[in-house]
Rosetta silent file (secondary structure, phi, psi, omega in degrees, C-alpha in Angstrom):
SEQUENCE: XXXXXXXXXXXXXXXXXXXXXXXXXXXXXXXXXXXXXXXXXXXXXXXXXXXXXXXXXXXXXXXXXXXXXXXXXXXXXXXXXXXXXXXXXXXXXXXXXXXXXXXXXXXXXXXXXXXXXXXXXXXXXXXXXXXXXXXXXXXXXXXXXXXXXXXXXXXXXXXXXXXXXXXXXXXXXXXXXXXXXXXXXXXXXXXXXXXXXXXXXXXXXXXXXXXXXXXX
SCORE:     score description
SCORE:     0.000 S_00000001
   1 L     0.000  142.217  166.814   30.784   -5.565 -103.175 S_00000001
   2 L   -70.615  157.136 -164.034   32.725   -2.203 -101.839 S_00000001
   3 L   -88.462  119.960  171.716   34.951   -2.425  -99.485 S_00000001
   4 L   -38.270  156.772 -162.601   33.749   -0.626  -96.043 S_00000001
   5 L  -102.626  158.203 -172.471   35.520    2.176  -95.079 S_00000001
   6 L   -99.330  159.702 -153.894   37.531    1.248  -91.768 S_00000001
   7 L  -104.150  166.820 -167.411   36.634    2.194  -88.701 S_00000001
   8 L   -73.036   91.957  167.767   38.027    4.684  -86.441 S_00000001
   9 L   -66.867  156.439  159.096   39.861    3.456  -83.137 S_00000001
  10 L   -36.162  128.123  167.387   41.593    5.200  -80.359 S_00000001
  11 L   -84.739   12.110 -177.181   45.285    5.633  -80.631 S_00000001
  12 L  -138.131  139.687 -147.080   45.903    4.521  -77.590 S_00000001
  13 L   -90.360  163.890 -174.907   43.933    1.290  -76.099 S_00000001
  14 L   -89.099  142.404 -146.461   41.868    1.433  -73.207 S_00000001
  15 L   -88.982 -179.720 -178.929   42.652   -0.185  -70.186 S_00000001
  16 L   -82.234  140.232  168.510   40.757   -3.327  -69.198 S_00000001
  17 L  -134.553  146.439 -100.939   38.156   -2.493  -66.324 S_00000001
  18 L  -120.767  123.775 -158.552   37.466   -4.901  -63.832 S_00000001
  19 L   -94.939  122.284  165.064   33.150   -5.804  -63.510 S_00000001
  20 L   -68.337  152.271 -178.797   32.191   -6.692  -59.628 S_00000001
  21 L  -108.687  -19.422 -163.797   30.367  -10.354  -59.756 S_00000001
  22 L  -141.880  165.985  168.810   29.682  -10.403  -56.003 S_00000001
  23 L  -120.777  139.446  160.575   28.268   -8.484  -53.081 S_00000001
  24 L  -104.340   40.987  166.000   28.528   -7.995  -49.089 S_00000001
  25 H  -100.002   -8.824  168.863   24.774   -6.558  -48.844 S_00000001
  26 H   -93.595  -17.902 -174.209   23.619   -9.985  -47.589 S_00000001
  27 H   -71.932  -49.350 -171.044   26.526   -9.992  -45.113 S_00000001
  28 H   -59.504   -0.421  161.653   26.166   -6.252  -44.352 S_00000001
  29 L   -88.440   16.380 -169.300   22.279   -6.782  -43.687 S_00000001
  30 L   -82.107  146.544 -174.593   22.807   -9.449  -41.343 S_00000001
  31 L   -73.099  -49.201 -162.499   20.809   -8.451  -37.375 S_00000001
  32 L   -53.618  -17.687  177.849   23.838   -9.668  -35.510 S_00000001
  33 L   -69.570  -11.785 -146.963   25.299   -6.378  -36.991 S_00000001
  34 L    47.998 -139.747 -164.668   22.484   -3.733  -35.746 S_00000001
  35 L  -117.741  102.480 -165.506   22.717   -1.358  -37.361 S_00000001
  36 L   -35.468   93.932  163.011   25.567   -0.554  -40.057 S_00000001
  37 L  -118.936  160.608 -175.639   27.336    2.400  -41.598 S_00000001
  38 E   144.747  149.324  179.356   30.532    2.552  -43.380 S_00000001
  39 E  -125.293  136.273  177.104   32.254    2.643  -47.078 S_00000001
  40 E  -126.195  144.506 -151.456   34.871    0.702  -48.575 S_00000001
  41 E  -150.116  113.338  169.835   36.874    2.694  -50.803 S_00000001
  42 L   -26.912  115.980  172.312   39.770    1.669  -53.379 S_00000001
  43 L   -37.504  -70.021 -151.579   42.978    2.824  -52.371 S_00000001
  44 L   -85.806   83.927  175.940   44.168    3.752  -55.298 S_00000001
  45 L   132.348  -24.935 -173.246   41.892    6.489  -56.371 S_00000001
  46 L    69.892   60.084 -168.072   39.405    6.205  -53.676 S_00000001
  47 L  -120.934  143.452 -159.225   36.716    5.010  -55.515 S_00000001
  48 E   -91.932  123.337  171.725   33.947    3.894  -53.314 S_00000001
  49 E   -57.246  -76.246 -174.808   33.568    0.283  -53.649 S_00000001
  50 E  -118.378   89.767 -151.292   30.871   -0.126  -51.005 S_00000001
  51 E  -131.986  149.985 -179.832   28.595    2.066  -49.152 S_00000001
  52 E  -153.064  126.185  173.190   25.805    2.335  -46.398 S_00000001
  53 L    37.723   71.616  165.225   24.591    5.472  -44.759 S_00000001
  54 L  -129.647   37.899  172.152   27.902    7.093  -45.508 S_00000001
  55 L  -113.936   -1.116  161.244   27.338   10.597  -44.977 S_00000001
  56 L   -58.490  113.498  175.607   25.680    9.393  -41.374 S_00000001
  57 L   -59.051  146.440  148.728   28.589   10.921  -38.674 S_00000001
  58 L  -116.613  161.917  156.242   29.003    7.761  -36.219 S_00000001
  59 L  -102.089  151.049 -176.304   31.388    7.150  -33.378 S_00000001
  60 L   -72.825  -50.756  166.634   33.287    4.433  -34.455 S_00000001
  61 L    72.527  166.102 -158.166   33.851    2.713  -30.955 S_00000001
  62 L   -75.513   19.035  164.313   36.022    0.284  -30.670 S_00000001
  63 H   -60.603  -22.957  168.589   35.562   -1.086  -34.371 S_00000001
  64 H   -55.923  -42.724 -156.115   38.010    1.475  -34.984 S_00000001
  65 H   -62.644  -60.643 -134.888   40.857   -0.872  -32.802 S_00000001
  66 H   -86.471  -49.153  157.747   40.412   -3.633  -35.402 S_00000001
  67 H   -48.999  -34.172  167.801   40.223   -1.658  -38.401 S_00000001
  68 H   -72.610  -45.038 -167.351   43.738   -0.021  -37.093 S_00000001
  69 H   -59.981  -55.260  178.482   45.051   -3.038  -36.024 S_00000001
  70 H   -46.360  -47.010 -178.275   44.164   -4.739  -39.545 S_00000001
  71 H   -45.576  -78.413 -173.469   45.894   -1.409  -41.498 S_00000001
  72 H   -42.479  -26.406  164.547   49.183   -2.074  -39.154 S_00000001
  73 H  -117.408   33.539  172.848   49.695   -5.359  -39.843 S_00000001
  74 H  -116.276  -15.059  169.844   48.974   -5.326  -43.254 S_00000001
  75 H   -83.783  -58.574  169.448   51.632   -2.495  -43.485 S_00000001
  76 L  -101.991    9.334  143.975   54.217   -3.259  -41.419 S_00000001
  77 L   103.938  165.963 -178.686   53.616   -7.355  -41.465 S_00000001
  78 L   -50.796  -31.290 -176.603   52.721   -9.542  -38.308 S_00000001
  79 L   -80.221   23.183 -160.026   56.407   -9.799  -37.104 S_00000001
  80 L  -113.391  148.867 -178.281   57.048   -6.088  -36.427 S_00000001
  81 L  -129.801  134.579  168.060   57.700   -5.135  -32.647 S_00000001
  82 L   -67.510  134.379  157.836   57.614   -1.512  -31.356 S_00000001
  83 L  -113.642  117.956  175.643   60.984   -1.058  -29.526 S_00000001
  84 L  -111.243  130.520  168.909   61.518    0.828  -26.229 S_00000001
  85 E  -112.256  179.291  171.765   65.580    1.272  -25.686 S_00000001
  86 E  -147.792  140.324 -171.364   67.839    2.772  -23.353 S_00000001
  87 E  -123.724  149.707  159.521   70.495    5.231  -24.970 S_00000001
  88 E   -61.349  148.335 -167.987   73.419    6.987  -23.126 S_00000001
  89 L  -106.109  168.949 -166.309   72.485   10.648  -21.954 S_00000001
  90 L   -86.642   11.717  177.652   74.319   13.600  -23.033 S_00000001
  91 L  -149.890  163.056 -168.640   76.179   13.570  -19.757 S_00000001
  92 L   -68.673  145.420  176.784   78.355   11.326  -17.658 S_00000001
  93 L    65.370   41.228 -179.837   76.330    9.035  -15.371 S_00000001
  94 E  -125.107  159.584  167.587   72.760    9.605  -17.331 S_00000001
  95 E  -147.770  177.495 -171.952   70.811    7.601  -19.498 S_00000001
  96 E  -144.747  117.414  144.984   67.598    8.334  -21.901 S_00000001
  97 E   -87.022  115.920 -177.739   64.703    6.103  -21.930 S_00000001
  98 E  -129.131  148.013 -161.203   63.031    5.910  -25.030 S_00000001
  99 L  -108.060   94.792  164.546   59.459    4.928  -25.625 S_00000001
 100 L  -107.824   48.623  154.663   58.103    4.451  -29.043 S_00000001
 101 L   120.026    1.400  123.740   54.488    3.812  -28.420 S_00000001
 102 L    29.243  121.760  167.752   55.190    0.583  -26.835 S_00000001
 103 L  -135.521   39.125  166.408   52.058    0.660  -23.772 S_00000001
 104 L  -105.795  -66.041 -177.760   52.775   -3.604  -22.571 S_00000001
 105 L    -4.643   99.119 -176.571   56.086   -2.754  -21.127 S_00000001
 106 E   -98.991  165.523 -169.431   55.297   -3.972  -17.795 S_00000001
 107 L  -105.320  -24.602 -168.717   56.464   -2.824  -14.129 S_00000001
 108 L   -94.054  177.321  170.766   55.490   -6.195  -12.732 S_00000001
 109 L   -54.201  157.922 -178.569   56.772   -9.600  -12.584 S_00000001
 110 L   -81.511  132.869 -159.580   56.462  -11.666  -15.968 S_00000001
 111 L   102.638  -63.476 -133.818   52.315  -13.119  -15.802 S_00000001
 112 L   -75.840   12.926 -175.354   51.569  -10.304  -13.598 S_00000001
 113 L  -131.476  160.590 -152.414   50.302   -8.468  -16.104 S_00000001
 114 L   -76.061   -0.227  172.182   46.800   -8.195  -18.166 S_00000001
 115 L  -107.559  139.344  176.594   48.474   -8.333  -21.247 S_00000001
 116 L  -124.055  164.548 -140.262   50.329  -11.296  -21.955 S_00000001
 117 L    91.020   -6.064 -149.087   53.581  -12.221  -22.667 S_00000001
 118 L   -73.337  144.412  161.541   54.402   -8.565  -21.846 S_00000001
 119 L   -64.914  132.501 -173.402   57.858   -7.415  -21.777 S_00000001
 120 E  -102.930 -179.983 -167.423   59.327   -6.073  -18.374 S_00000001
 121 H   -89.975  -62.882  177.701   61.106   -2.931  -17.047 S_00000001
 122 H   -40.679  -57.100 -173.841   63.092   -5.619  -14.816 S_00000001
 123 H   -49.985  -46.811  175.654   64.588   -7.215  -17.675 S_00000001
 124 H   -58.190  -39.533  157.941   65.479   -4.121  -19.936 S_00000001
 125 H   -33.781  -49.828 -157.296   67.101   -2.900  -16.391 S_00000001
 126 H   -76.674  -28.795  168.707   69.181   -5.484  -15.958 S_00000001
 127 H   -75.284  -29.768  177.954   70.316   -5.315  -19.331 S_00000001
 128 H   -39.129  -62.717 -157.578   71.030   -1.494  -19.570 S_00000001
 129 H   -46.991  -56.559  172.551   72.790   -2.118  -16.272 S_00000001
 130 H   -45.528  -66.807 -167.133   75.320   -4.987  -18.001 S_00000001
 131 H   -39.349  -38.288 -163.388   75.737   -2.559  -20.881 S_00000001
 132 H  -110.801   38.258  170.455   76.527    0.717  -18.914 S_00000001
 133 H   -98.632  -76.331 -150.386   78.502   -1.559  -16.623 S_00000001
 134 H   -70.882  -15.375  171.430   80.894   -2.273  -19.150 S_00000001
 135 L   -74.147  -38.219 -144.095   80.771    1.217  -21.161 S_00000001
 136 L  -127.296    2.472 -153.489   80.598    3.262  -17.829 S_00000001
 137 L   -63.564  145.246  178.059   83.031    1.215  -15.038 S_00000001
 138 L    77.430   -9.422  170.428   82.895    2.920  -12.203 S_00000001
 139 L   -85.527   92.833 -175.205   80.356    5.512  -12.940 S_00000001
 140 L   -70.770  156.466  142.119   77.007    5.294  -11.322 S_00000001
 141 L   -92.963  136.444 -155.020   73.798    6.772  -12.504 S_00000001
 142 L   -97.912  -19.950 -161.282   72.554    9.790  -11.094 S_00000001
 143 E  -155.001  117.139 -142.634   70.040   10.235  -14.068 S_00000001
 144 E  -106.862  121.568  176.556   67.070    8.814  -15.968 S_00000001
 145 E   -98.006  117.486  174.562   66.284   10.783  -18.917 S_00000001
 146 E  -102.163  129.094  171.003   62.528   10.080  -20.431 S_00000001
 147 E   -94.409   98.366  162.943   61.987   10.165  -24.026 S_00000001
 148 L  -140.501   41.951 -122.465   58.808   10.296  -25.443 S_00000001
 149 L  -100.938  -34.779 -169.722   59.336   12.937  -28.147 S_00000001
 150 L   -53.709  -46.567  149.720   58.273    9.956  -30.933 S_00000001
 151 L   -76.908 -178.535 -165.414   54.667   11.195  -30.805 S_00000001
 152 L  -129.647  123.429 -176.479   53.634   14.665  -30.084 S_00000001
 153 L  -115.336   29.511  112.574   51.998   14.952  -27.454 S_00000001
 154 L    -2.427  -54.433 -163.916   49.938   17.171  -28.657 S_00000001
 155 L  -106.082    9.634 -163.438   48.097   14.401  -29.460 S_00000001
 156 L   -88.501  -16.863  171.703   47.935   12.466  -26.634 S_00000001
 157 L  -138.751  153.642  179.651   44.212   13.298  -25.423 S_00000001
 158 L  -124.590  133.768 -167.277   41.184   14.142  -27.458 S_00000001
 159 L   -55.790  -43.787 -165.339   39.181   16.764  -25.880 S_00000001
 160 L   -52.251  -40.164  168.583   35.865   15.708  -27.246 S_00000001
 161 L   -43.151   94.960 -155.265   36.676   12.436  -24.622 S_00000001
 162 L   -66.454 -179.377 -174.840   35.280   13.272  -21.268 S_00000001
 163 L   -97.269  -29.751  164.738   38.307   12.664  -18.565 S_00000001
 164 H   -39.573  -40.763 -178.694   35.986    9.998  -16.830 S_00000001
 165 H   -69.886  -15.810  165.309   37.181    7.412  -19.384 S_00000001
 166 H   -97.583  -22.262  172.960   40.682    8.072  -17.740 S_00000001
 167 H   -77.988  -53.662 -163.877   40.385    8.268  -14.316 S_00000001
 168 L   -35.291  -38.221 -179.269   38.063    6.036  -14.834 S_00000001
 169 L   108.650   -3.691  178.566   40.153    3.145  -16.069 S_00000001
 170 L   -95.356  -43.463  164.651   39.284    2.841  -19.530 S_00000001
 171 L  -102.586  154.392  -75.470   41.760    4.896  -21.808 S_00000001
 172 L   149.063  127.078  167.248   45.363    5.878  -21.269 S_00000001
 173 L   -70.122  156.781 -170.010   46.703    9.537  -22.636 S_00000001
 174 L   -85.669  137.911 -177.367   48.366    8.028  -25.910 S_00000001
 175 L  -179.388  143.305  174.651   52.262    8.906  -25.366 S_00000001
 176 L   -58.755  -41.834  172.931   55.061    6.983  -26.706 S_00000001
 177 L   -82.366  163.244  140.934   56.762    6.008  -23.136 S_00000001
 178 L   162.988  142.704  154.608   54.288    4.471  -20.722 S_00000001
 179 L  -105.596  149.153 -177.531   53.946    1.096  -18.798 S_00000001
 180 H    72.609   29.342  177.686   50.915   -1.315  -18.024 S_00000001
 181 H    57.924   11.823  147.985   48.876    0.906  -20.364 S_00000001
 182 H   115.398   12.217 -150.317   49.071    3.126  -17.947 S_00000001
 183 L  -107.150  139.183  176.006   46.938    1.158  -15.400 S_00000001
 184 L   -72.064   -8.416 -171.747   47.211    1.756  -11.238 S_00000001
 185 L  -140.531   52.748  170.179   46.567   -2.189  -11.116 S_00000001
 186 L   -16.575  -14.017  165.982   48.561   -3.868  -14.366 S_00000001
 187 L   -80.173  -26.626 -144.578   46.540   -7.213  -13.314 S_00000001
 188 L  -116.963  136.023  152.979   43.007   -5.393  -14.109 S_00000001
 189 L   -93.133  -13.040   72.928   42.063   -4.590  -17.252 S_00000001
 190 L    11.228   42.862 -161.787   39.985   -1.997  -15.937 S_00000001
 191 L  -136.757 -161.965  174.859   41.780    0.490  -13.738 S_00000001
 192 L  -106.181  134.793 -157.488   42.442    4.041  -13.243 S_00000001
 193 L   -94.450 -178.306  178.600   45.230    5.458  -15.559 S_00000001
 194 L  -113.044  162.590  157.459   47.345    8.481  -14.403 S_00000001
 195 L  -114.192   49.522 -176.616   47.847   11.810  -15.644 S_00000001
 196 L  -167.215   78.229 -162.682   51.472   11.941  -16.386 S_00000001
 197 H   -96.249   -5.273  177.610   51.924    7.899  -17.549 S_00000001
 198 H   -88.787  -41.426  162.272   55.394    9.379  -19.266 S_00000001
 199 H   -72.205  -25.652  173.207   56.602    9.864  -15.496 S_00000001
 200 H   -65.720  -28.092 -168.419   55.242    6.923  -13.919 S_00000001
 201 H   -75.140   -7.215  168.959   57.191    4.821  -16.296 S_00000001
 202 H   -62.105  -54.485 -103.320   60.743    6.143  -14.610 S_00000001
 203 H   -98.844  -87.514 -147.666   59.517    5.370  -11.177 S_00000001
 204 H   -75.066  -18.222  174.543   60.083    1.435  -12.006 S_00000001
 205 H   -60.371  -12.599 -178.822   63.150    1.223  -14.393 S_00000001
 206 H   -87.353  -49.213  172.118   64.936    3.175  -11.375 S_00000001
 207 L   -79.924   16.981 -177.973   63.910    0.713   -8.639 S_00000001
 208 L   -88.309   -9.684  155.685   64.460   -2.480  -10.960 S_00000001
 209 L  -108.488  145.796 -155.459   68.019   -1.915  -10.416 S_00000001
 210 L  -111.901  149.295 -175.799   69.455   -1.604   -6.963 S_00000001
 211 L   109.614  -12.975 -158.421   72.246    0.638   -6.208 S_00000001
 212 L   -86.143  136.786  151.568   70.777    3.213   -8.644 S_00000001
 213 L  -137.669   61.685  173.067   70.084    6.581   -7.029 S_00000001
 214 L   -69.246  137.076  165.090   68.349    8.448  -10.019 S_00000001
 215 L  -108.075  114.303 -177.639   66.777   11.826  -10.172 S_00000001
 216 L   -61.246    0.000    0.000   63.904   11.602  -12.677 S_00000001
């Protein structure tokens, strides 16, 4: 018999592509959900995976916190801690508090506050105070310098947010320095926030050490 003529391939092979086997349209129909929009979409390329109503605008509500939360610790891993420091100021007897989004830093005793576990203002005092003891002898401080320059604070309110949700007690302007979330009652989860939570947070690292006569 003649021999077939051979057939033409690619020169360069094609990758392997990957077939879904399963679905989340019986989870995402489940009633406990109401009702559901949202897309899940391949990093790398953005290729939509998964979709439901997903040119319906929604507010997100606080399904956003979880979805952020998940991103952040899948990025920077479970162990990572936001660190607020205290740096020497650019002048003799000053220091610079700096806040990098940190908003559990508490003004109260340790428990007294609705988040728990929270780090205090007393403690970070007392150490600053050992450091700039021993750095500093004999040199008080006249002056607490606040840092909160790591976000822009710009960004710190969104207008579209009425201001009720802040007086109000439910949101905090977002700023890098602040303690208690920002709350007039740090026990409360619920309270009324301020509108300058980068100055309230001076107020207690200056009385957690005594002898201190700081100008904010």
């Amino acid at each position: 018999k003649p021999t077939p003529a051979s057939r033409a391939v690619p020169a360069d092979k094609v990758a392997a592509v990957g077939i879904p086997t399963c679905s989340i349209s019986a989870l995402a129909s489940e009633s406990t959900l109401g009702k559901l929009y949202g897309s899940v979409l391949k990093t790398s390329g953005g290729t939509a995976l998964y979709s439901v109503l997903p040119d319906d605008p929604q507010a997100p509500a606080s399904d956003l916190k979880l979805l952020t939360a998940a991103a952040a610790i899948a990025k920077l891993g479970p162990s990572f801690q936001i660190t607020t420091k205290v740096v020497d100021g650019v002048t003799p007897g000053s220091i610079t508090l700096v806040g990098e989004g940190d908003p559990t830093l508490s003004a109260v005793a340790a428990g007294g506050s609705v988040y728990t576990g929270a780090p205090t203002m007393a403690s970070l005092a007392s150490k600053t105070l050992a450091a700039y003891d021993t750095a500093h002898p004999g040199v008080p401080i006249t002056n607490v310098v606040l840092d909160s320059t790591y976000w822009d604070p710009n960004d710190n309110w969104n207008s579209a947010v009425p201001r009720s949700e802040q007086t109000g007690g439910f949101l905090s302007k977002t700023t890098a320095l602040q303690v208690d979330g920002d709350r007039q009652n740090p026990k409360l989860q619920v309270s009324p926030r301020s509108s300058d939570p980068v100055a309230a947070a001076a107020r207690p690292m200056a009385s957690s050490a005594s002898g201190w006569a700081p100008s904010c």
